[in-house]
Coordinates of N, CA and C in Angstrom, one line a residue:
Chain A
Q20 N 31.5 -40.8 -7.1 CA 32.0 -42.2 -6.8 C 33.2 -42.4 -7.7
S21 N 34.4 -42.5 -7.1 CA 35.6 -42.7 -7.8 C 35.7 -44.2 -8.3
V22 N 36.4 -44.3 -9.5 CA 36.7 -45.6 -10.0 C 37.7 -46.4 -9.1
L23 N 38.5 -45.6 -8.4 CA 39.4 -46.2 -7.4 C 38.8 -46.1 -6.0
T24 N 38.7 -47.2 -5.3 CA 38.0 -47.2 -4.0 C 39.0 -47.2 -2.8
Q25 N 38.9 -46.2 -2.0 CA 39.8 -46.2 -0.8 C 38.8 -46.1 0.4
P26 N 39.3 -46.6 1.6 CA 38.5 -46.4 2.8 C 38.4 -44.9 3.2
P27 N 37.3 -44.4 3.7 CA 37.2 -43.0 4.0 C 38.2 -42.6 5.1
S28 N 38.5 -43.5 6.0 CA 39.3 -43.1 7.1 C 40.0 -44.3 7.8
V29 N 41.2 -44.1 8.3 CA 41.9 -45.0 9.1 C 42.5 -44.3 10.3
S30 N 42.8 -45.0 11.4 CA 43.4 -44.4 12.5 C 44.3 -45.4 13.3
A31 N 45.2 -44.8 14.0 CA 46.1 -45.6 14.9 C 46.8 -44.7 15.8
A32 N 47.4 -45.3 16.8 CA 48.1 -44.5 17.9 C 49.5 -44.2 17.3
P33 N 50.1 -43.1 17.9 CA 51.5 -42.8 17.6 C 52.4 -44.0 17.6
G34 N 53.3 -44.1 16.6 CA 54.2 -45.2 16.6 C 53.7 -46.5 16.0
Q35 N 52.4 -46.5 15.8 CA 51.8 -47.7 15.2 C 51.9 -47.6 13.6
R36 N 51.3 -48.7 13.0 CA 51.3 -48.7 11.5 C 49.9 -48.7 11.0
V37 N 49.7 -48.0 9.9 CA 48.4 -48.0 9.2 C 48.7 -48.4 7.8
T38 N 47.6 -49.0 7.2 CA 47.7 -49.3 5.8 C 46.4 -48.8 5.1
I39 N 46.6 -48.3 3.9 CA 45.5 -47.7 3.1 C 45.4 -48.5 1.8
S40 N 44.2 -49.0 1.6 CA 44.0 -49.8 0.4 C 43.4 -48.9 -0.7
C41 N 43.7 -49.4 -2.0 CA 43.2 -48.7 -3.2 C 42.8 -49.8 -4.2
S42 N 41.5 -49.9 -4.4 CA 41.0 -51.0 -5.2 C 40.5 -50.5 -6.5
G43 N 41.0 -51.1 -7.6 CA 40.6 -50.6 -8.9 C 40.2 -51.8 -9.8
G44 N 40.7 -51.7 -11.1 CA 40.4 -52.8 -12.0 C 41.4 -53.0 -13.1
S45 N 41.1 -53.8 -14.1 CA 42.1 -54.1 -15.1 C 42.5 -53.0 -16.0
S46 N 41.6 -52.0 -16.1 CA 41.9 -50.8 -17.0 C 42.7 -49.8 -16.3
N47 N 42.9 -49.9 -15.0 CA 43.7 -48.9 -14.3 C 44.8 -49.5 -13.5
I48 N 44.6 -49.9 -12.2 CA 45.7 -50.3 -11.4 C 46.5 -51.5 -12.0
A49 N 45.7 -52.5 -12.5 CA 46.4 -53.8 -12.9 C 47.4 -53.5 -14.0
N50 N 47.3 -52.5 -14.8 CA 48.2 -52.3 -16.0 C 48.8 -51.0 -16.1
N51 N 48.8 -50.2 -15.0 CA 49.4 -48.9 -15.0 C 50.1 -48.6 -13.6
Y52 N 51.0 -47.7 -13.7 CA 51.7 -47.3 -12.5 C 50.8 -46.6 -11.5
V53 N 51.0 -46.9 -10.2 CA 50.2 -46.2 -9.2 C 51.1 -45.3 -8.4
S54 N 50.6 -44.1 -8.1 CA 51.3 -43.1 -7.2 C 50.4 -42.8 -6.0
W55 N 51.0 -42.3 -5.0 CA 50.3 -41.9 -3.7 C 50.7 -40.5 -3.3
Y56 N 49.7 -39.8 -2.8 CA 49.9 -38.4 -2.3 C 49.5 -38.3 -0.9
Q57 N 50.2 -37.4 -0.2 CA 49.7 -36.9 1.1 C 49.2 -35.4 0.9
H58 N 48.0 -35.1 1.4 CA 47.5 -33.8 1.2 C 47.0 -33.2 2.5
L59 N 47.6 -32.1 3.0 CA 47.2 -31.4 4.1 C 46.3 -30.2 3.7
P60 N 45.2 -29.9 4.3 CA 44.3 -28.8 3.9 C 45.1 -27.5 3.8
G61 N 44.8 -26.8 2.6 CA 45.4 -25.5 2.4 C 46.8 -25.6 1.9
T62 N 47.3 -26.8 1.6 CA 48.7 -26.9 1.0 C 48.6 -27.7 -0.3
A63 N 49.7 -27.7 -1.0 CA 49.8 -28.5 -2.2 C 50.0 -30.0 -1.8
P64 N 49.4 -30.9 -2.6 CA 49.6 -32.3 -2.4 C 51.1 -32.6 -2.5
K65 N 51.6 -33.6 -1.8 CA 53.0 -34.1 -1.8 C 53.0 -35.5 -2.3
L66 N 53.9 -35.7 -3.3 CA 54.1 -37.0 -3.9 C 54.9 -37.9 -3.0
L67 N 54.3 -39.0 -2.5 CA 54.9 -39.9 -1.6 C 55.5 -41.1 -2.3
I68 N 54.8 -41.6 -3.3 CA 55.2 -42.9 -4.0 C 54.9 -42.7 -5.5
Y69 N 55.8 -43.2 -6.3 CA 55.5 -43.3 -7.8 C 55.9 -44.7 -8.2
D70 N 55.5 -45.0 -9.4 CA 55.9 -46.3 -10.0 C 55.6 -47.5 -9.1
N71 N 54.4 -47.4 -8.5 CA 53.9 -48.4 -7.6 C 54.5 -48.5 -6.2
N72 N 55.9 -48.3 -6.1 CA 56.5 -48.6 -4.8 C 57.8 -47.8 -4.6
K73 N 58.1 -46.8 -5.4 CA 59.3 -46.0 -5.3 C 59.0 -44.7 -4.6
R74 N 60.0 -44.2 -3.8 CA 59.9 -43.0 -3.1 C 60.7 -41.9 -3.7
P75 N 60.2 -40.7 -4.0 CA 61.0 -39.6 -4.4 C 62.0 -39.3 -3.3
S76 N 63.1 -38.6 -3.7 CA 64.1 -38.2 -2.7 C 63.4 -37.3 -1.6
G77 N 63.8 -37.6 -0.4 CA 63.3 -36.8 0.7 C 62.1 -37.4 1.4
I78 N 61.5 -38.4 0.8 CA 60.4 -39.1 1.4 C 60.9 -40.2 2.3
P79 N 60.6 -40.2 3.6 CA 61.2 -41.2 4.6 C 60.7 -42.6 4.3
D80 N 61.5 -43.6 4.7 CA 61.1 -44.9 4.4 C 60.0 -45.5 5.3
R81 N 59.5 -44.6 6.1 CA 58.3 -45.0 6.9 C 57.1 -45.2 6.0
F82 N 57.2 -44.6 4.8 CA 56.2 -44.7 3.8 C 56.6 -45.7 2.8
S83 N 55.7 -46.7 2.5 CA 56.0 -47.8 1.6 C 54.7 -48.1 0.9
A84 N 54.8 -48.8 -0.3 CA 53.6 -49.1 -1.0 C 53.9 -50.4 -1.8
S85 N 52.8 -51.0 -2.2 CA 52.9 -52.2 -3.0 C 51.7 -52.3 -3.9
K86 N 51.7 -53.2 -4.9 CA 50.6 -53.4 -5.8 C 50.5 -54.8 -6.1
S87 N 49.3 -55.3 -6.2 CA 49.0 -56.7 -6.6 C 47.7 -56.8 -7.3
G88 N 47.8 -57.2 -8.6 CA 46.6 -57.3 -9.4 C 45.9 -56.0 -9.5
T89 N 44.7 -55.9 -9.1 CA 43.9 -54.7 -9.3 C 43.8 -53.8 -8.0
S90 N 44.7 -54.1 -7.0 CA 44.8 -53.3 -5.8 C 46.2 -52.8 -5.5
A91 N 46.2 -51.7 -4.8 CA 47.4 -51.2 -4.3 C 47.3 -50.8 -2.8
T92 N 48.4 -50.7 -2.1 CA 48.4 -50.5 -0.7 C 49.5 -49.5 -0.3
L93 N 49.1 -48.5 0.5 CA 50.1 -47.6 1.1 C 50.3 -48.0 2.6
G94 N 51.5 -48.1 3.1 CA 51.7 -48.3 4.5 C 52.5 -47.2 5.1
I95 N 52.1 -46.8 6.3 CA 52.9 -45.8 7.1 C 53.2 -46.4 8.4
T96 N 54.5 -46.5 8.7 CA 55.0 -47.1 10.0 C 55.4 -45.9 10.9
G97 N 55.6 -46.2 12.2 CA 56.0 -45.2 13.1 C 55.2 -43.9 13.0
L98 N 53.9 -44.1 13.1 CA 52.9 -43.0 12.8 C 53.2 -41.8 13.7
Q99 N 53.2 -40.6 13.1 CA 53.5 -39.4 13.9 C 52.3 -38.5 13.7
T100 N 52.1 -37.5 14.6 CA 51.0 -36.6 14.5 C 51.1 -35.8 13.2
G101 N 52.3 -35.5 12.7 CA 52.4 -34.8 11.5 C 51.9 -35.6 10.3
D102 N 51.6 -36.9 10.4 CA 51.1 -37.7 9.3 C 49.6 -37.5 9.2
E103 N 49.0 -36.8 10.1 CA 47.5 -36.6 9.9 C 47.3 -35.8 8.7
A104 N 46.6 -36.4 7.7 CA 46.4 -35.8 6.4 C 45.4 -36.7 5.6
D105 N 45.1 -36.2 4.4 CA 44.4 -37.0 3.5 C 45.4 -37.7 2.5
Y106 N 45.1 -39.0 2.2 CA 46.0 -39.7 1.3 C 45.2 -40.2 0.1
Y107 N 45.8 -40.0 -1.1 CA 45.2 -40.4 -2.3 C 46.0 -41.3 -3.1
C108 N 45.4 -42.3 -3.7 CA 46.1 -43.1 -4.7 C 45.7 -42.5 -6.1
V109 N 46.5 -42.8 -7.1 CA 46.2 -42.2 -8.4 C 46.9 -43.1 -9.5
T110 N 46.2 -43.2 -10.6 CA 46.8 -43.9 -11.7 C 46.2 -43.5 -13.0
W111 N 46.6 -44.1 -14.1 CA 46.0 -43.8 -15.4 C 45.0 -44.9 -15.7
D112 N 43.9 -44.5 -16.3 CA 42.9 -45.5 -16.7 C 42.9 -45.6 -18.2
T113 N 43.2 -46.7 -18.7 CA 43.3 -46.9 -20.1 C 42.0 -46.8 -20.9
S114 N 40.9 -47.2 -20.3 CA 39.6 -47.2 -20.9 C 39.1 -45.7 -20.9
L115 N 39.3 -45.0 -19.8 CA 38.8 -43.6 -19.7 C 39.8 -42.6 -20.4
S116 N 41.0 -43.1 -20.7 CA 42.1 -42.2 -21.2 C 42.1 -41.0 -20.3
A117 N 42.3 -41.3 -19.0 CA 42.3 -40.2 -18.0 C 43.1 -40.6 -16.8
V118 N 43.7 -39.6 -16.1 CA 44.2 -39.8 -14.8 C 43.1 -39.9 -13.8
I119 N 43.1 -40.9 -12.9 CA 42.0 -41.0 -11.9 C 42.6 -41.1 -10.5
F120 N 42.0 -40.3 -9.6 CA 42.3 -40.3 -8.2 C 41.3 -41.2 -7.4
G121 N 41.8 -41.8 -6.4 CA 40.9 -42.5 -5.4 C 40.2 -41.4 -4.7
G122 N 39.2 -41.8 -3.9 CA 38.4 -40.8 -3.2 C 39.1 -40.2 -2.0
G123 N 40.2 -40.8 -1.6 CA 41.0 -40.2 -0.5 C 40.7 -40.9 0.8
T124 N 41.7 -41.0 1.7 CA 41.5 -41.6 3.0 C 42.1 -40.6 4.0
E125 N 41.3 -40.3 5.1 CA 41.8 -39.4 6.1 C 42.5 -40.3 7.2
V126 N 43.7 -39.9 7.5 CA 44.5 -40.6 8.5 C 44.4 -39.8 9.8
T127 N 44.0 -40.5 10.9 CA 44.0 -39.8 12.2 C 44.9 -40.5 13.1
V128 N 45.7 -39.7 13.8 CA 46.6 -40.3 14.8 C 45.9 -40.1 16.2
L129 N 45.6 -41.2 16.8 CA 44.8 -41.2 18.1 C 45.6 -40.6 19.3
Chain B
E22 N 65.0 -21.8 -7.4 CA 63.9 -22.6 -6.8 C 62.9 -23.0 -7.8
V23 N 62.5 -24.2 -7.8 CA 61.5 -24.7 -8.7 C 60.2 -24.3 -8.1
R24 N 59.4 -23.7 -9.0 CA 58.1 -23.0 -8.5 C 57.1 -23.0 -9.6
L25 N 55.8 -23.2 -9.1 CA 54.6 -23.0 -10.0 C 53.7 -22.0 -9.3
V26 N 53.2 -21.0 -10.0 CA 52.3 -20.0 -9.4 C 51.1 -19.9 -10.3
E27 N 49.9 -20.2 -9.7 CA 48.7 -20.1 -10.5 C 48.1 -18.7 -10.3
S28 N 47.3 -18.3 -11.2 CA 46.6 -17.0 -11.1 C 45.3 -17.1 -12.0
G29 N 44.4 -16.1 -11.9 CA 43.3 -16.0 -12.8 C 42.0 -16.5 -12.2
G30 N 42.0 -17.1 -11.0 CA 40.8 -17.5 -10.4 C 39.9 -16.4 -9.9
G31 N 38.7 -16.7 -9.5 CA 37.8 -15.6 -9.1 C 36.4 -16.1 -9.1
L32 N 35.4 -15.1 -9.0 CA 34.0 -15.4 -9.0 C 33.4 -15.2 -10.4
V33 N 32.7 -16.1 -10.9 CA 32.1 -16.0 -12.2 C 30.7 -16.6 -12.2
K34 N 29.9 -16.1 -13.0 CA 28.5 -16.6 -13.1 C 28.4 -17.9 -13.9
P35 N 27.4 -18.7 -13.6 CA 27.2 -19.9 -14.4 C 27.1 -19.5 -15.9
G36 N 27.8 -20.3 -16.7 CA 27.8 -20.0 -18.2 C 29.0 -19.1 -18.6
G37 N 29.7 -18.6 -17.6 CA 30.8 -17.7 -17.9 C 32.1 -18.4 -18.2
S38 N 33.1 -17.6 -18.4 CA 34.4 -18.1 -18.7 C 35.5 -17.5 -17.8
L39 N 36.6 -18.3 -17.7 CA 37.8 -17.8 -17.0 C 39.0 -18.5 -17.7
R40 N 40.1 -17.8 -17.6 CA 41.4 -18.4 -18.1 C 42.4 -18.4 -16.9
L41 N 42.7 -19.6 -16.5 CA 43.7 -19.7 -15.5 C 45.1 -19.8 -16.1
S42 N 46.1 -19.2 -15.4 CA 47.5 -19.3 -15.8 C 48.3 -19.9 -14.7
C43 N 49.4 -20.5 -15.1 CA 50.4 -21.1 -14.2 C 51.8 -20.7 -14.7
A44 N 52.5 -19.9 -13.9 CA 53.8 -19.4 -14.2 C 54.8 -20.3 -13.6
A45 N 55.7 -20.9 -14.4 CA 56.8 -21.8 -14.0 C 58.1 -21.1 -13.9
S46 N 58.9 -21.5 -12.9 CA 60.3 -20.9 -12.8 C 61.2 -22.0 -12.2
G47 N 62.5 -21.9 -12.5 CA 63.5 -22.7 -11.8 C 63.7 -24.0 -12.5
F48 N 63.1 -24.3 -13.6 CA 63.3 -25.6 -14.3 C 63.0 -25.4 -15.8
A49 N 63.5 -26.4 -16.6 CA 63.3 -26.3 -18.1 C 61.8 -26.6 -18.4
F50 N 61.0 -25.7 -18.3 CA 59.5 -25.9 -18.4 C 59.1 -26.6 -19.7
S51 N 59.7 -26.3 -20.8 CA 59.3 -26.9 -22.1 C 59.5 -28.4 -22.1
T52 N 60.3 -28.9 -21.3 CA 60.6 -30.4 -21.4 C 59.7 -31.2 -20.6
Y53 N 58.8 -30.6 -19.8 CA 58.0 -31.3 -18.8 C 56.5 -31.3 -19.3
G54 N 55.9 -32.5 -19.1 CA 54.4 -32.5 -19.2 C 53.8 -31.8 -18.0
M55 N 52.6 -31.2 -18.2 CA 52.0 -30.4 -17.2 C 50.5 -30.8 -17.1
N56 N 50.0 -30.6 -15.9 CA 48.6 -31.0 -15.7 C 47.9 -29.9 -14.8
W57 N 46.5 -30.0 -14.8 CA 45.7 -29.3 -13.9 C 44.9 -30.3 -13.1
V58 N 44.8 -30.1 -11.8 CA 44.1 -30.9 -10.8 C 43.3 -29.9 -10.0
R59 N 42.0 -30.3 -9.6 CA 41.2 -29.5 -8.8 C 40.7 -30.2 -7.6
Q60 N 40.2 -29.4 -6.6 CA 39.6 -29.9 -5.4 C 38.4 -29.1 -5.1
A61 N 37.2 -29.6 -5.2 CA 36.0 -28.9 -4.8 C 35.9 -28.9 -3.3
P62 N 35.2 -27.9 -2.8 CA 35.1 -27.8 -1.3 C 34.5 -29.1 -0.7
G63 N 35.3 -29.6 0.3 CA 34.8 -30.8 1.0 C 35.0 -32.1 0.2
K64 N 35.6 -32.0 -1.0 CA 35.7 -33.2 -1.9 C 37.2 -33.6 -2.0
G65 N 37.4 -34.6 -2.8 CA 38.8 -35.1 -3.0 C 39.4 -34.5 -4.2
L66 N 40.6 -34.9 -4.5 CA 41.3 -34.4 -5.7 C 40.7 -35.0 -7.0
E67 N 40.6 -34.2 -8.0 CA 40.1 -34.6 -9.3 C 41.0 -34.1 -10.4
W68 N 41.6 -35.0 -11.2 CA 42.4 -34.6 -12.4 C 41.5 -33.9 -13.4
V69 N 42.0 -32.8 -14.0 CA 41.2 -32.1 -15.0 C 41.8 -32.3 -16.4
S70 N 43.1 -32.0 -16.6 CA 43.6 -32.1 -17.9 C 45.1 -32.1 -17.9
G71 N 45.7 -32.6 -18.9 CA 47.2 -32.7 -19.0 C 47.7 -32.6 -20.4
M72 N 48.9 -32.1 -20.6 CA 49.5 -32.1 -21.9 C 51.0 -32.3 -21.8
S73 N 51.5 -32.8 -22.9 CA 52.9 -33.2 -22.9 C 53.8 -32.0 -23.1
G74 N 55.1 -32.2 -22.8 CA 56.1 -31.2 -23.0 C 56.8 -31.5 -24.4
S75 N 58.1 -31.4 -24.4 CA 58.8 -31.5 -25.7 C 59.2 -33.0 -26.0
S76 N 58.6 -33.9 -25.3 CA 59.0 -35.3 -25.5 C 58.4 -35.8 -26.9
P77 N 58.9 -36.8 -27.5 CA 58.4 -37.3 -28.7 C 57.0 -37.8 -28.6
Y78 N 56.6 -38.3 -27.4 CA 55.2 -38.8 -27.2 C 54.3 -37.6 -26.8
K79 N 53.5 -37.2 -27.7 CA 52.6 -36.1 -27.5 C 51.2 -36.5 -27.0
Y80 N 50.7 -35.7 -26.1 CA 49.4 -36.0 -25.6 C 48.7 -34.7 -25.1
N81 N 47.4 -34.6 -25.2 CA 46.6 -33.5 -24.7 C 45.3 -34.1 -24.4
V82 N 45.1 -34.3 -23.1 CA 43.9 -35.0 -22.6 C 43.1 -34.2 -21.6
V83 N 41.8 -34.5 -21.6 CA 40.9 -33.8 -20.6 C 40.0 -34.8 -20.0
A84 N 39.6 -34.5 -18.8 CA 38.6 -35.4 -18.1 C 37.2 -35.3 -18.8
D85 N 36.5 -36.3 -18.7 CA 35.1 -36.3 -19.3 C 34.3 -35.2 -18.7
S86 N 34.5 -34.9 -17.5 CA 33.6 -33.9 -16.8 C 33.8 -32.5 -17.3
V87 N 34.9 -32.3 -18.0 CA 35.1 -30.9 -18.6 C 35.3 -30.9 -20.1
K88 N 35.2 -32.1 -20.7 CA 35.5 -32.2 -22.1 C 34.5 -31.3 -22.9
G89 N 35.1 -30.6 -23.9 CA 34.3 -29.7 -24.7 C 34.1 -28.3 -24.1
R90 N 34.5 -28.2 -22.8 CA 34.3 -26.9 -22.1 C 35.7 -26.3 -21.7
F91 N 36.6 -27.1 -21.3 CA 37.9 -26.7 -20.9 C 39.0 -27.0 -21.9
T92 N 40.0 -26.2 -22.1 CA 41.1 -26.4 -23.0 C 42.4 -26.1 -22.3
I93 N 43.3 -27.0 -22.4 CA 44.7 -26.8 -21.8 C 45.6 -26.3 -22.9
S94 N 46.5 -25.4 -22.6 CA 47.5 -25.0 -23.6 C 48.7 -24.5 -22.8
R95 N 49.8 -24.3 -23.6 CA 51.0 -23.8 -22.9 C 51.8 -22.9 -23.9
D96 N 52.6 -22.0 -23.3 CA 53.4 -21.1 -24.1 C 54.9 -21.3 -23.5
D97 N 55.6 -22.2 -24.1 CA 56.9 -22.5 -23.6 C 57.9 -21.3 -23.6
A98 N 57.7 -20.4 -24.5 CA 58.5 -19.2 -24.5 C 58.3 -18.3 -23.3
K99 N 57.1 -18.4 -22.7 CA 56.8 -17.6 -21.5 C 56.7 -18.5 -20.3
N100 N 57.2 -19.8 -20.4 CA 57.1 -20.7 -19.2 C 55.8 -20.7 -18.5
S101 N 54.7 -20.8 -19.3 CA 53.4 -20.7 -18.8 C 52.5 -21.8 -19.3
L102 N 51.6 -22.2 -18.4 CA 50.5 -23.2 -18.7 C 49.2 -22.5 -18.5
F103 N 48.2 -22.8 -19.3 CA 46.9 -22.2 -19.2 C 45.8 -23.2 -19.2
L104 N 44.6 -22.8 -18.6 CA 43.4 -23.6 -18.7 C 42.3 -22.6 -19.0
Q105 N 41.8 -22.7 -20.2 CA 40.6 -21.9 -20.7 C 39.4 -22.7 -20.3
M106 N 38.6 -22.0 -19.4 CA 37.4 -22.7 -18.9 C 36.1 -21.9 -19.4
N107 N 35.3 -22.6 -20.2 CA 34.1 -22.0 -20.8 C 32.9 -22.7 -20.2
S108 N 31.7 -22.1 -20.4 CA 30.4 -22.7 -20.0 C 30.5 -23.2 -18.6
L109 N 31.0 -22.4 -17.7 CA 31.3 -22.9 -16.3 C 30.0 -23.2 -15.6
R110 N 30.1 -24.2 -14.7 CA 28.9 -24.7 -13.9 C 29.3 -24.6 -12.4
A111 N 28.2 -24.6 -11.6 CA 28.5 -24.6 -10.2 C 29.4 -25.7 -9.7
E112 N 29.3 -26.8 -10.3 CA 30.1 -28.0 -9.9 C 31.6 -27.8 -10.3
D113 N 31.9 -26.8 -11.1 CA 33.4 -26.5 -11.4 C 34.0 -25.7 -10.3
T114 N 33.2 -25.3 -9.3 CA 33.8 -24.5 -8.1 C 34.8 -25.4 -7.4
A115 N 36.0 -24.9 -7.3 CA 37.1 -25.7 -6.7 C 38.4 -24.8 -6.7
V116 N 39.4 -25.4 -5.9 CA 40.7 -24.9 -6.0 C 41.4 -25.6 -7.2
Y117 N 42.0 -24.8 -8.1 CA 42.7 -25.4 -9.2 C 44.2 -25.3 -9.0
Y118 N 44.8 -26.5 -9.2 CA 46.3 -26.6 -9.0 C 46.9 -26.9 -10.4
C119 N 48.0 -26.3 -10.7 CA 48.8 -26.9 -11.8 C 49.9 -27.7 -11.2
A120 N 50.4 -28.7 -12.0 CA 51.3 -29.7 -11.4 C 52.2 -30.2 -12.5
R121 N 53.5 -30.5 -12.2 CA 54.5 -30.9 -13.1 C 54.6 -32.4 -13.1
V122 N 54.7 -33.0 -14.2 CA 54.9 -34.5 -14.3 C 56.3 -34.8 -13.7
Y123 N 56.4 -35.9 -12.9 CA 57.6 -36.3 -12.3 C 58.5 -37.0 -13.3
C124 N 59.7 -36.6 -13.4 CA 60.7 -37.2 -14.3 C 62.0 -37.5 -13.7
P125 N 62.1 -38.4 -12.8 CA 63.4 -38.7 -12.2 C 64.3 -39.4 -13.2
D126 N 65.5 -38.8 -13.2 CA 66.6 -39.3 -14.1 C 66.1 -39.4 -15.6
G127 N 65.3 -38.5 -16.0 CA 64.9 -38.4 -17.3 C 63.8 -39.3 -17.8
V128 N 63.3 -40.1 -16.9 CA 62.2 -41.0 -17.2 C 60.9 -40.4 -16.6
C129 N 59.9 -40.1 -17.4 CA 58.7 -39.5 -16.9 C 57.6 -40.4 -16.6
F130 N 56.9 -40.1 -15.6 CA 55.7 -40.9 -15.2 C 54.5 -40.1 -15.3
S131 N 53.8 -40.1 -16.5 CA 52.8 -39.2 -16.7 C 51.4 -39.6 -16.2
G132 N 51.3 -40.9 -15.7 CA 50.0 -41.4 -15.2 C 49.6 -41.0 -13.8
G133 N 49.9 -39.7 -13.5 CA 49.4 -39.2 -12.2 C 50.5 -38.9 -11.2
A134 N 51.8 -39.1 -11.6 CA 52.9 -38.8 -10.7 C 53.4 -37.4 -10.9
F135 N 53.0 -36.5 -10.0 CA 53.3 -35.0 -10.2 C 54.1 -34.6 -9.0
D136 N 55.3 -34.0 -9.3 CA 56.2 -33.8 -8.1 C 56.2 -32.3 -7.7
I137 N 55.9 -31.4 -8.5 CA 55.8 -30.0 -8.2 C 54.4 -29.5 -8.4
W138 N 53.8 -28.8 -7.4 CA 52.5 -28.3 -7.5 C 52.5 -26.8 -7.1
G139 N 51.6 -26.0 -7.7 CA 51.4 -24.7 -7.3 C 50.6 -24.6 -6.0
Q140 N 50.3 -23.4 -5.5 CA 49.6 -23.2 -4.3 C 48.1 -23.2 -4.5
G141 N 47.7 -23.2 -5.8 CA 46.3 -23.3 -6.1 C 45.6 -21.9 -6.3
T142 N 44.6 -21.9 -7.1 CA 43.8 -20.7 -7.3 C 42.3 -21.0 -7.2
M143 N 41.5 -20.3 -6.5 CA 40.1 -20.6 -6.3 C 39.2 -20.1 -7.4
V144 N 38.4 -21.0 -7.9 CA 37.4 -20.6 -8.9 C 36.0 -20.9 -8.2
T145 N 35.2 -19.8 -8.2 CA 33.8 -19.9 -7.7 C 32.8 -19.6 -8.7
V146 N 32.0 -20.6 -9.0 CA 30.9 -20.3 -10.0 C 29.6 -20.2 -9.3
S147 N 29.1 -19.0 -9.3 CA 27.8 -18.8 -8.6 C 27.1 -17.5 -9.1
S148 N 25.8 -17.5 -9.1 CA 25.1 -16.4 -9.5 C 24.9 -15.4 -8.4

């Protein structure tokens, strides 16, 4: 059971928008930067978002993120079949003195 | 090309030891914080350990699940990161990735933002 809670799965049709929530607490999300990853089986995870809402170069603006209080959200617009993957939020937990990942959310394009 | 390549995985009996290596190339390895992240079969990503590079802020941290059993280290002269794993348990079975801390424009985000990952090495703990 992860300290960061994500929905196990979300789905939408091609071209639509999905959002993935990441719920934490005062020792993690509320006071630390949140990052997001896309992970396809058998490949290395890809950094999508860092510093709560910034995209590394090369990440399309279809991916966006926000943070409010103890929760963070990743949004994907213009959903494509290539977006089918597992998505993880991650941050530092000050109480645990550890990097913590959410449990992951599987995105399915219907 | 910026690259990380893990090695050293394999099959080991419970209670045994393994030493994972991560060879870095294409960037100034010594200046970057580095981490190990694992994924057990059918499970999500789990951070294992991380250590600083040559920045003034030094850190060497490990997850509670491996504390006292795993040790992270690095050899900057050989551009290599290591993970010494002792007293291995079945629940340590996973693909182990090394990952570089993301430092855009010289500002590093060590709280889980990793921009370069290796392809992973499989560790299986079984009798």
